[in-house]
Coordinates of C-alpha atoms in Angstrom, one line a residue:
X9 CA 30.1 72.6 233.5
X10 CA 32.4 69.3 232.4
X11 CA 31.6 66.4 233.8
X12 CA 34.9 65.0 234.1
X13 CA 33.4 62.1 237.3
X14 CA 32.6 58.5 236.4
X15 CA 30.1 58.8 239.2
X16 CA 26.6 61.1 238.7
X17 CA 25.3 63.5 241.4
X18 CA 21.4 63.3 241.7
X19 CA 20.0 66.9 241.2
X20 CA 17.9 65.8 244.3
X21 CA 21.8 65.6 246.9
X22 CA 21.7 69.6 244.6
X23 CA 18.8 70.0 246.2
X24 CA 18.9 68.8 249.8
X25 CA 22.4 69.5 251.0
X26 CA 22.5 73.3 250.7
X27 CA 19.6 73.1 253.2
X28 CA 21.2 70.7 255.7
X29 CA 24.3 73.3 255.6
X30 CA 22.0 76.5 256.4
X31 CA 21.1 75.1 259.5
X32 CA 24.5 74.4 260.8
X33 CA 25.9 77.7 259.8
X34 CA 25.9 80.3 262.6
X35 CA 24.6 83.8 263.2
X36 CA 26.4 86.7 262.7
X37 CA 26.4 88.4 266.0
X38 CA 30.1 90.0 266.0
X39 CA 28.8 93.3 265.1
X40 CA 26.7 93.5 268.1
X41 CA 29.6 92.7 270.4
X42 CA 31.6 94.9 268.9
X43 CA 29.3 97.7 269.7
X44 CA 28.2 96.7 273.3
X45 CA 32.9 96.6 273.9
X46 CA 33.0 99.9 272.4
X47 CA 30.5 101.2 274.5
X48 CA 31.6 99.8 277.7
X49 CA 34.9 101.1 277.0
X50 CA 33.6 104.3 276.2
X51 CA 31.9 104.5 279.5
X52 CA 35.1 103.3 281.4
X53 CA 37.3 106.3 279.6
X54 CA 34.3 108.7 280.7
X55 CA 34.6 107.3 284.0
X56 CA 38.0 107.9 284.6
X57 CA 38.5 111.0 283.0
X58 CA 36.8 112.4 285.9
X59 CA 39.0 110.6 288.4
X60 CA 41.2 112.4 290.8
X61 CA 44.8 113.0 289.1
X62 CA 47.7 114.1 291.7
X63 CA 49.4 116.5 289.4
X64 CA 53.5 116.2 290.0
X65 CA 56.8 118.1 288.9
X66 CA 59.4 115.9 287.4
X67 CA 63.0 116.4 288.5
X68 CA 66.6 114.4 288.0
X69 CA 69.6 114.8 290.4
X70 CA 72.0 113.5 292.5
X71 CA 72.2 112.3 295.9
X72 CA 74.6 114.7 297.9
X73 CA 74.5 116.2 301.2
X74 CA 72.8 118.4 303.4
X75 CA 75.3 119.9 305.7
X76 CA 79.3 120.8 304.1
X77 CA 81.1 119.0 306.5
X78 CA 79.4 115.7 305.7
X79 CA 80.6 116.3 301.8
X80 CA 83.6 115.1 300.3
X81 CA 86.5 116.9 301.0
X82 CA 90.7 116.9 299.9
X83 CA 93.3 116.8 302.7
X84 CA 95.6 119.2 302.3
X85 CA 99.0 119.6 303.9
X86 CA 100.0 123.4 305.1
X87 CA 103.7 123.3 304.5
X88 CA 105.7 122.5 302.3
X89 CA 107.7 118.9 302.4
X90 CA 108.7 115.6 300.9
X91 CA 107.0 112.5 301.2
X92 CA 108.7 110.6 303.8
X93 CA 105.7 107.9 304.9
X94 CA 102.3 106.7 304.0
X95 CA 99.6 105.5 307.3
X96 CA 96.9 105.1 305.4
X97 CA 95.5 103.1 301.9
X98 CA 92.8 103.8 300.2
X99 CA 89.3 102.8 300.8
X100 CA 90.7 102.9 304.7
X101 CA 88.3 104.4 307.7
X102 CA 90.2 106.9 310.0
X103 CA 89.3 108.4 312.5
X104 CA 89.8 112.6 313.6
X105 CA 93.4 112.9 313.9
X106 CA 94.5 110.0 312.6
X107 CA 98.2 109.8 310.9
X108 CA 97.6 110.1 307.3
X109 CA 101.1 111.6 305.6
X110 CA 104.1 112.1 307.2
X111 CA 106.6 114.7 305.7
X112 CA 110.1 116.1 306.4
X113 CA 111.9 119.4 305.7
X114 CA 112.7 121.2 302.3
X115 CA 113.3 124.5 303.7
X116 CA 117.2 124.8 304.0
X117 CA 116.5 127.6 307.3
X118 CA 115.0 125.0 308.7
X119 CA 117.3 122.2 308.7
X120 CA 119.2 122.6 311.8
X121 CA 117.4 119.6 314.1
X122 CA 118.5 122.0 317.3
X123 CA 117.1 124.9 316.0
X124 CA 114.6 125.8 318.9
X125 CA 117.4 125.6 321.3
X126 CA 119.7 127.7 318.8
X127 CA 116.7 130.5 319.0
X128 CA 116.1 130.0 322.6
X129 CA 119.9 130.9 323.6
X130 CA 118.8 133.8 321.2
X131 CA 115.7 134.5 323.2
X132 CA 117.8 134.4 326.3
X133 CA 120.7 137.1 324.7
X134 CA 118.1 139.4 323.7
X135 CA 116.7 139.1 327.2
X136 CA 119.8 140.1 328.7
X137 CA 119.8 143.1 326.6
X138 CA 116.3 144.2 327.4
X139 CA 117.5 143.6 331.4
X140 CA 120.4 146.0 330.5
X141 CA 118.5 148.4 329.2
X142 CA 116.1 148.4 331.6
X143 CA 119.2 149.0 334.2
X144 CA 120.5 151.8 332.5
X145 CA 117.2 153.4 332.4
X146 CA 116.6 153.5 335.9
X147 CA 120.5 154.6 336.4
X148 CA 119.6 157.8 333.9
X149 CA 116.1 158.0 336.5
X150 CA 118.8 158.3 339.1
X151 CA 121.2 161.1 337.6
X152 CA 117.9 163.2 336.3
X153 CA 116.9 163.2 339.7
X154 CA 120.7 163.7 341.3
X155 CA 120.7 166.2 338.9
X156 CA 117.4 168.1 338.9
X157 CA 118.1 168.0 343.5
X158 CA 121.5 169.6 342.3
X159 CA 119.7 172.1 339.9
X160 CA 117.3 173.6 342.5
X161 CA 120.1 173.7 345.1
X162 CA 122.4 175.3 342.9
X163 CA 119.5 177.8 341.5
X164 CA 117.9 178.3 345.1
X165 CA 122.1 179.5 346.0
X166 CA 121.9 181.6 342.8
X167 CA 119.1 183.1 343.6
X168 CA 119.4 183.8 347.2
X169 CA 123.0 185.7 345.4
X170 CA 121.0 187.6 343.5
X171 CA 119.0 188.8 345.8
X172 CA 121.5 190.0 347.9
X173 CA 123.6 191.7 345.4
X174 CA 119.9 193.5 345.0
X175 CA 120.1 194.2 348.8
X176 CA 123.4 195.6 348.5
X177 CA 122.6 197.8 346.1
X178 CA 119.6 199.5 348.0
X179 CA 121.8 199.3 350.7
X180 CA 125.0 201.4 348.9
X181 CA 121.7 203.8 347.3
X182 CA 120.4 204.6 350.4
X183 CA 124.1 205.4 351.6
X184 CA 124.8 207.3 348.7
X185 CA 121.5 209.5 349.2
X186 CA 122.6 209.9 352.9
X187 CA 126.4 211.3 351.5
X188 CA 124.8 213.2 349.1
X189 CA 122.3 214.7 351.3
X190 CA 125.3 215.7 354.1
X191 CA 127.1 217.1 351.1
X192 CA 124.5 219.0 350.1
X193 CA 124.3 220.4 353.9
X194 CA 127.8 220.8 353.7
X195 CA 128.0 223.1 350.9
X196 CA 125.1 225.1 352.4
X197 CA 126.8 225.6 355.4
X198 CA 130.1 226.4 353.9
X199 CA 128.3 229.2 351.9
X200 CA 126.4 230.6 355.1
X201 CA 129.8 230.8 356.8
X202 CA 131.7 232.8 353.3
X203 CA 129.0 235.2 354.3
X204 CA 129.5 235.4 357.9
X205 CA 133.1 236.3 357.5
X206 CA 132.3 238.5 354.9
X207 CA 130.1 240.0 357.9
X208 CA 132.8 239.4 360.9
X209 CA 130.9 237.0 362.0
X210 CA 132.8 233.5 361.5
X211 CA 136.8 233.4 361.4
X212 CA 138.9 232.3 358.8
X213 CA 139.5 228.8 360.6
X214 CA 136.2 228.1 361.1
X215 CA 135.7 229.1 356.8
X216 CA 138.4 226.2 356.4
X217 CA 137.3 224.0 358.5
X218 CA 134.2 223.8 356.8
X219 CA 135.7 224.3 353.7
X220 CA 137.9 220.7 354.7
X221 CA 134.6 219.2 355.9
X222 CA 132.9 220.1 352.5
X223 CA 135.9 218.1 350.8
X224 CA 135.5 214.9 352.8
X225 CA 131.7 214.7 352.3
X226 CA 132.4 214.9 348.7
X227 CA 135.0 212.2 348.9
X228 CA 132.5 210.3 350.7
X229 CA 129.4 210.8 348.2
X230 CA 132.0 209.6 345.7
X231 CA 133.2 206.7 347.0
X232 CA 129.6 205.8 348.0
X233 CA 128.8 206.3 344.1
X234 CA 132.0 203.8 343.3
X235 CA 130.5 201.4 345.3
X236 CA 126.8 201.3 344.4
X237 CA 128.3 201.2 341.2
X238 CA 130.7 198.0 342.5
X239 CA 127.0 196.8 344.2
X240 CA 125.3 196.4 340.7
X241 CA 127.7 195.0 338.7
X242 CA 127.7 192.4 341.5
X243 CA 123.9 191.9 340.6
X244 CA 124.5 191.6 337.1
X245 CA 127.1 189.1 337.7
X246 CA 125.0 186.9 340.3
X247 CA 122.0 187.3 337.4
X248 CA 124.7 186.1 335.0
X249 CA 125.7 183.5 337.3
X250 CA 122.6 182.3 337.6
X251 CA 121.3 182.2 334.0
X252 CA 124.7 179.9 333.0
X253 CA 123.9 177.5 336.1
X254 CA 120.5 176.7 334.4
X255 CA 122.0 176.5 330.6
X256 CA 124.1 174.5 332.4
X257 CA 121.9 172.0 333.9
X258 CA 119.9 172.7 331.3
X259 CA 122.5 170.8 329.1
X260 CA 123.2 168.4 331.4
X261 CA 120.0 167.2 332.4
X262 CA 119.1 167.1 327.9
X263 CA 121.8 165.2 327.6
X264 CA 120.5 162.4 330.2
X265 CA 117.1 162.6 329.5
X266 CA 118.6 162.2 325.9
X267 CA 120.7 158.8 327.2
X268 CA 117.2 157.9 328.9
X269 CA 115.6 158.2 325.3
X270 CA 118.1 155.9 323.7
X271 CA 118.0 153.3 326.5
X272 CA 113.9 153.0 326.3
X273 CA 114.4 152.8 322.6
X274 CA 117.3 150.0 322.7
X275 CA 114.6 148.3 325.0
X276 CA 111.7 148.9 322.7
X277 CA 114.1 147.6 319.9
X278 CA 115.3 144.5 322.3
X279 CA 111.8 143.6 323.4
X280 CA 110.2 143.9 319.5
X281 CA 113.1 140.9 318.8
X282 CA 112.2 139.1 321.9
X283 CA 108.7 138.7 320.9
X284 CA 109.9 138.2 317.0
X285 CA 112.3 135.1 318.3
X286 CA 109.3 134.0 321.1
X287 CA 106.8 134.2 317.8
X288 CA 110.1 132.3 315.6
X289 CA 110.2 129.6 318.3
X290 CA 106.2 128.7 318.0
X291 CA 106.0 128.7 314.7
X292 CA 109.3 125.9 314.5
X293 CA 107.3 124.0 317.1
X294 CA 104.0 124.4 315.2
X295 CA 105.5 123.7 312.1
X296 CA 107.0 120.8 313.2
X297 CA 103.6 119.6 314.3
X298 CA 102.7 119.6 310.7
X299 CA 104.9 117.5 309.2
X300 CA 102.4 115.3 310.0
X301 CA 99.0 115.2 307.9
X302 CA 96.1 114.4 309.9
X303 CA 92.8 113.3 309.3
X304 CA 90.4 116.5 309.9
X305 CA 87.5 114.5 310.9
X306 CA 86.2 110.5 311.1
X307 CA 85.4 109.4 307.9
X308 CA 86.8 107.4 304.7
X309 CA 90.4 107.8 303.0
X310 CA 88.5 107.6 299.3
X311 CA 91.5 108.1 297.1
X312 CA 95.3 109.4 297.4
X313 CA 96.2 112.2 295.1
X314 CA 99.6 111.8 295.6
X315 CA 102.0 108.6 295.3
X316 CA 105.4 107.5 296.0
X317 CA 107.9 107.9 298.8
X318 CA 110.6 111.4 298.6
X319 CA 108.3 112.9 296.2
X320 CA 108.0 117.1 297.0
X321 CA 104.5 118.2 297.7
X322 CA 103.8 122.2 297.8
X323 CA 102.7 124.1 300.0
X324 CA 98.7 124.1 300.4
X325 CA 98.5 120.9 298.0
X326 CA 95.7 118.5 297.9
X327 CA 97.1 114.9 298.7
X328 CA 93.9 112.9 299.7
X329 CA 90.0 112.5 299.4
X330 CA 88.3 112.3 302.4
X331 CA 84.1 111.1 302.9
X332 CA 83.2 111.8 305.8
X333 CA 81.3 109.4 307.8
X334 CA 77.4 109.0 308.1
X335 CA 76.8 112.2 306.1
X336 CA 73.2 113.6 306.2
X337 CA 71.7 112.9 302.6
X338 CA 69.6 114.8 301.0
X339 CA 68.4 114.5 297.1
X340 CA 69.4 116.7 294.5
X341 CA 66.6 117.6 292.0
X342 CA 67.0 119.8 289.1
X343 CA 63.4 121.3 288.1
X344 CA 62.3 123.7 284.9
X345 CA 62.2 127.1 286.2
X346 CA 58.4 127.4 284.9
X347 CA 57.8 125.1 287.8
X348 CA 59.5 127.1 290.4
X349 CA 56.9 129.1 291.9
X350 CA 54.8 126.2 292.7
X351 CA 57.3 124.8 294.9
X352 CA 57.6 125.5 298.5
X353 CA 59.3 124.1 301.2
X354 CA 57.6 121.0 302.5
X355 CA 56.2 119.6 299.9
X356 CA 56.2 115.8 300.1
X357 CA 58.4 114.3 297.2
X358 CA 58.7 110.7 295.6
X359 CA 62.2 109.9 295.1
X360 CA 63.4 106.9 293.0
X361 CA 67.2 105.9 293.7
X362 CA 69.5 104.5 291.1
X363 CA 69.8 100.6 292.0
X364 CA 66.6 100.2 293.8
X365 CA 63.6 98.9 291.1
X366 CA 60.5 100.9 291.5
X367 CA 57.1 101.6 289.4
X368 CA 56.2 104.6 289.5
X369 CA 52.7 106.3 288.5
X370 CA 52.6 110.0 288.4
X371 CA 48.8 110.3 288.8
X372 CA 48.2 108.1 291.3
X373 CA 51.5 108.2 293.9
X374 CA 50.0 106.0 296.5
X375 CA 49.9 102.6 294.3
X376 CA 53.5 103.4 293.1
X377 CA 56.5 100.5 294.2
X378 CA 59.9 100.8 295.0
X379 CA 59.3 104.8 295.6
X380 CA 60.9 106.3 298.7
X381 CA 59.1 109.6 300.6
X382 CA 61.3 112.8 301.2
X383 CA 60.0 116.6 301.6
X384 CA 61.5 119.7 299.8
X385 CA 63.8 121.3 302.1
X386 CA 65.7 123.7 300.0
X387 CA 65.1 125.8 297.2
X388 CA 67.6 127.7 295.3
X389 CA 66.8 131.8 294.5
X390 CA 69.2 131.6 291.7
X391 CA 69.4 129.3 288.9
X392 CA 72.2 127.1 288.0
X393 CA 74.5 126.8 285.5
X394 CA 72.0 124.2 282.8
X395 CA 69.3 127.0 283.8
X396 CA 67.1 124.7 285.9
X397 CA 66.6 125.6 289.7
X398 CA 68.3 123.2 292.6
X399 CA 66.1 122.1 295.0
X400 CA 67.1 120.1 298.0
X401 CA 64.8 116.6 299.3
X402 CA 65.3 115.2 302.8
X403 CA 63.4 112.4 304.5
X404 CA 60.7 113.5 306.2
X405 CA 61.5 114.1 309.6
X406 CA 58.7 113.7 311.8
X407 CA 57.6 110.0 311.7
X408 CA 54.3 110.6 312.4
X409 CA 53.6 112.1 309.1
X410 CA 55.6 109.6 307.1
X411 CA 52.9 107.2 305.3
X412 CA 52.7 103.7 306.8
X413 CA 53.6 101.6 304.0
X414 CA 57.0 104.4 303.5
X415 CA 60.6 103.0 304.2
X416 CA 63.4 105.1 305.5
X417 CA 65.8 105.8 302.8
X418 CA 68.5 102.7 302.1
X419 CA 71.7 102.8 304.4
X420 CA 73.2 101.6 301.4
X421 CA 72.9 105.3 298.9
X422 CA 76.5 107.0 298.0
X423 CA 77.1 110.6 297.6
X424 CA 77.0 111.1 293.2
X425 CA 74.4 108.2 292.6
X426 CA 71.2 109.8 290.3
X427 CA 67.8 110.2 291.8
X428 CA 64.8 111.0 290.0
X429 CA 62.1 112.8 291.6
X430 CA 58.0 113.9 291.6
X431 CA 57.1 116.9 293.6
X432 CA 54.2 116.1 294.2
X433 CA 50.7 118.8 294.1
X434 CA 47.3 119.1 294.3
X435 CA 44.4 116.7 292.7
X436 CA 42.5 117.7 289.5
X437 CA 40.5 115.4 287.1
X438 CA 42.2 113.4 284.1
X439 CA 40.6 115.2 281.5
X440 CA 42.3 118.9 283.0
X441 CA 45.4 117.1 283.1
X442 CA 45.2 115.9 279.5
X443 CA 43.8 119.2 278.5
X444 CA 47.2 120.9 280.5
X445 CA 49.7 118.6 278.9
X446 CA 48.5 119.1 274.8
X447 CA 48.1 122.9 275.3
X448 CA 51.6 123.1 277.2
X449 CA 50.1 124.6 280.8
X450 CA 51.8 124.4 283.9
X451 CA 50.6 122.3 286.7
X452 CA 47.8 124.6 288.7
X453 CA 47.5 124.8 292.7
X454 CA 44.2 125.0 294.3
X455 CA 45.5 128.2 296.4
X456 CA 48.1 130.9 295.8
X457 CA 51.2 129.7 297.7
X458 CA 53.0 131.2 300.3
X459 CA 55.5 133.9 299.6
X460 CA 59.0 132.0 300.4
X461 CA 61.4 134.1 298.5
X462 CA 64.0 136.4 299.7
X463 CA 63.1 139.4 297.3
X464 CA 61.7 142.2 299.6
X465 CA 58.5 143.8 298.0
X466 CA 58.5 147.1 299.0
X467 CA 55.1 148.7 299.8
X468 CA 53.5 151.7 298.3

């Protein structure tokens, strides 16, 4: 080594200060430090990989509601119309009934401002007519029954001549079989006496005589023929007689009951237009009604989907968005549907809301901060359209189960804002919960759950 110094070093300073040094030097110790942190940390991750772990379900969604009336809704107008005024801006609270829109008329048939009084002058005409036919009815009642009293008298009459045309003609038999029988005699007689004068015992006088006696019977029987003969045609005309007076009537009384059929239907017609013009004459007053848009129930005027004033809306056309007022929230959470069947109604749920800071810690809910407490209320059967299942989170109603240090949900949340969610399950150590998450395993219950689906298992 060069000695490039002015100034020597005694070998004895060589000598001394390396031993002066040793002693101020200090221990190595780190090793054992080391050892005694690794082993307390050790211990410590032994420890808590027994701990109790509150296994959850994760879930995103959105708040919305849980009844239909309390979601967002477009006012709608039911006719036809242009935009004549607007009562309302938006952001505004109205209440049921409120004037929203006001429209006017498009529809040329109804233009005429009198127009109800124009169809109630109608009504009254077709009134009139349905009093006239109602008077001509009852006048036909009258003549069928004038006519149908006139029928059986003039039949009963008919009758009562054929029956004595039929007496007649027994009568003018029963003569003819007396004639007949006294000619008969007659002729007998007259032959006895031809051979009593043969015999001397009659004269010729008394043979004429009979002879003249024989000749008026025979006149008789013949003129009693003529007029039994006479006696029946009289029955067939009264039969005749009789059978044209009910073609007759029979005509007659078609042809009113046929003027009675026309009258009831002129009525029918009549009455059918009165209730058409009476059903015409609401329907201007209801319509009328609408040309004024109201507010279907208390709530928030959120947006206007129409602007300007003579603009034409259609019929049926959405003009407005309407929130209704202090709707009944409920949380929206979209889960996997591997997750699904270890869901049931009531489970208690931490919800985090979109604005409000929170911590949460999925093993252990009870130190998480800024959390809010809600229990499932709804669970879809079907899934939706990202695949996941819908299930629906409410407060939890009975404040006697709510935990002490839980708050009621913020009065300021709107409908749309995103929500996360943990459903949360049962307790199992950390290590089961580590082993479930690297091999992929769904959370586990310490029970089979409930059945709470609407599939019906039918039994063998």
């Amino acid at each position: 080594m060069l000695n490039l110094s002015n100034q020597n070093v005694d070998e004895a300073v060589w000598l001394e200060q390396p031993q002066r040094s040793q002693k101020e030097l200090l221990v190595p110790k780190g090793s054992r430090t080391l050892g005694r942190v690794m082993l307390a940390v050790g211990i410590i991750f032994l420890i808590i990989l027994f701990l109790p772990w509150r296994q959850t379900i994760e879930g995103t969604g959105t708040l919305t509601t849980l009844r239909p009336q309390d979601r967002p809704q477009t006012v709608q107008n039911q006719i036809a119309g242009r935009i004549e005024h607007w009562a309302v801006r938006e952001g505004e609270f109205v209440r049921r009934g409120d004037t929203i829109l006001t429209i006017s008329e498009i529809k040329d048939e109804y233009f005429d401002p009198n127009l109800p009084e124009r169809l109630s002058e109608q009504l009254v005409a077709k009134r009139g007519n349905v009093l006239a036919n109602t008077a001509k009815i009852e006048a036909t009642d009258q003549q069928l029954a004038a006519l149908r009293t006139t029928l059986n008298v003039q039949l009963e009459s008919a009758r009562n001549k054929v029956e004595q045309a039929r007496n007649y003609v027994a009568s003018d038999s029963a003569d003819l079989v007396a004639v007949t029988n006294s000619y008969d005699i007659a002729k007998a007689r007259l032959a006895r006496y031809e051979n009593g004068y043969q015999n001397g015992l009659f004269s010729l006088t008394d043979i004429e005589t009979r002879r003249l006696k024989l000749q008026e019977d025979l006149a008789k029987v013949t003129a009693q023929r003529n007029k039994l003969l006479n006696s029946r045609q009289s029955l067939a005309n009264a039969i005749i007689e009789l059978s044209n007076l009910r073609a007759k009537y029979g005509q007659d009384l078609a042809k009113t009951l046929s003027d009675r059929s026309s009258a009831v239907s002129s009525r029918a017609s009549s009455e059918g237009e009165v209730a058409s013009l009476r059903n015409k004459i609401a329907n201007v007053e209801v319509r009328r009604g609408l040309y004024v848009v109201r507010a279907p129930q208390t709530g928030y005027v959120v947006r206007t989907l129409k602007a300007g004033i003579g603009e034409t809306i259609k019929e049926g056309e959405s003009i407005a968005t309407l929130q209704p007022e202090a709707p009944v929230l409920a949380a929206e959470l979209y889960v996997r549907p591997m997750d699904v069947p270890l869901i049931q109604r009531g489970r208690q749920v931490r919800i985090q809301f979109d604005g409000w800071p929170a911590v949460q810690f999925s093993g252990w809910p009870s130190v998480a901060v800024g959390t809010f407490g809600g229990v499932v209320t709804v669970i879809d059967v079907v899934s939706s359209t990202n695949g996941k299942y819908r299930l629906l989170v409410r407060p939890e109603p009975h404040p006697e189960h709510r935990n002490d240090d839980d708050h009621k949900w913020p009065t300021q949340l709107r409908l749309g804002s995103g929500v996360y969610g943990w459903v949360i399950l049962d307790s199992v150590p950390v290590w089961y919960e580590i082993w479930r998450q690297l091999n992929g395993f769904p959370p586990s219950l310490q029970a089979e759950p409930q059945p709470d689906s609407p599939v019906k298992v039918e039994k063998k």
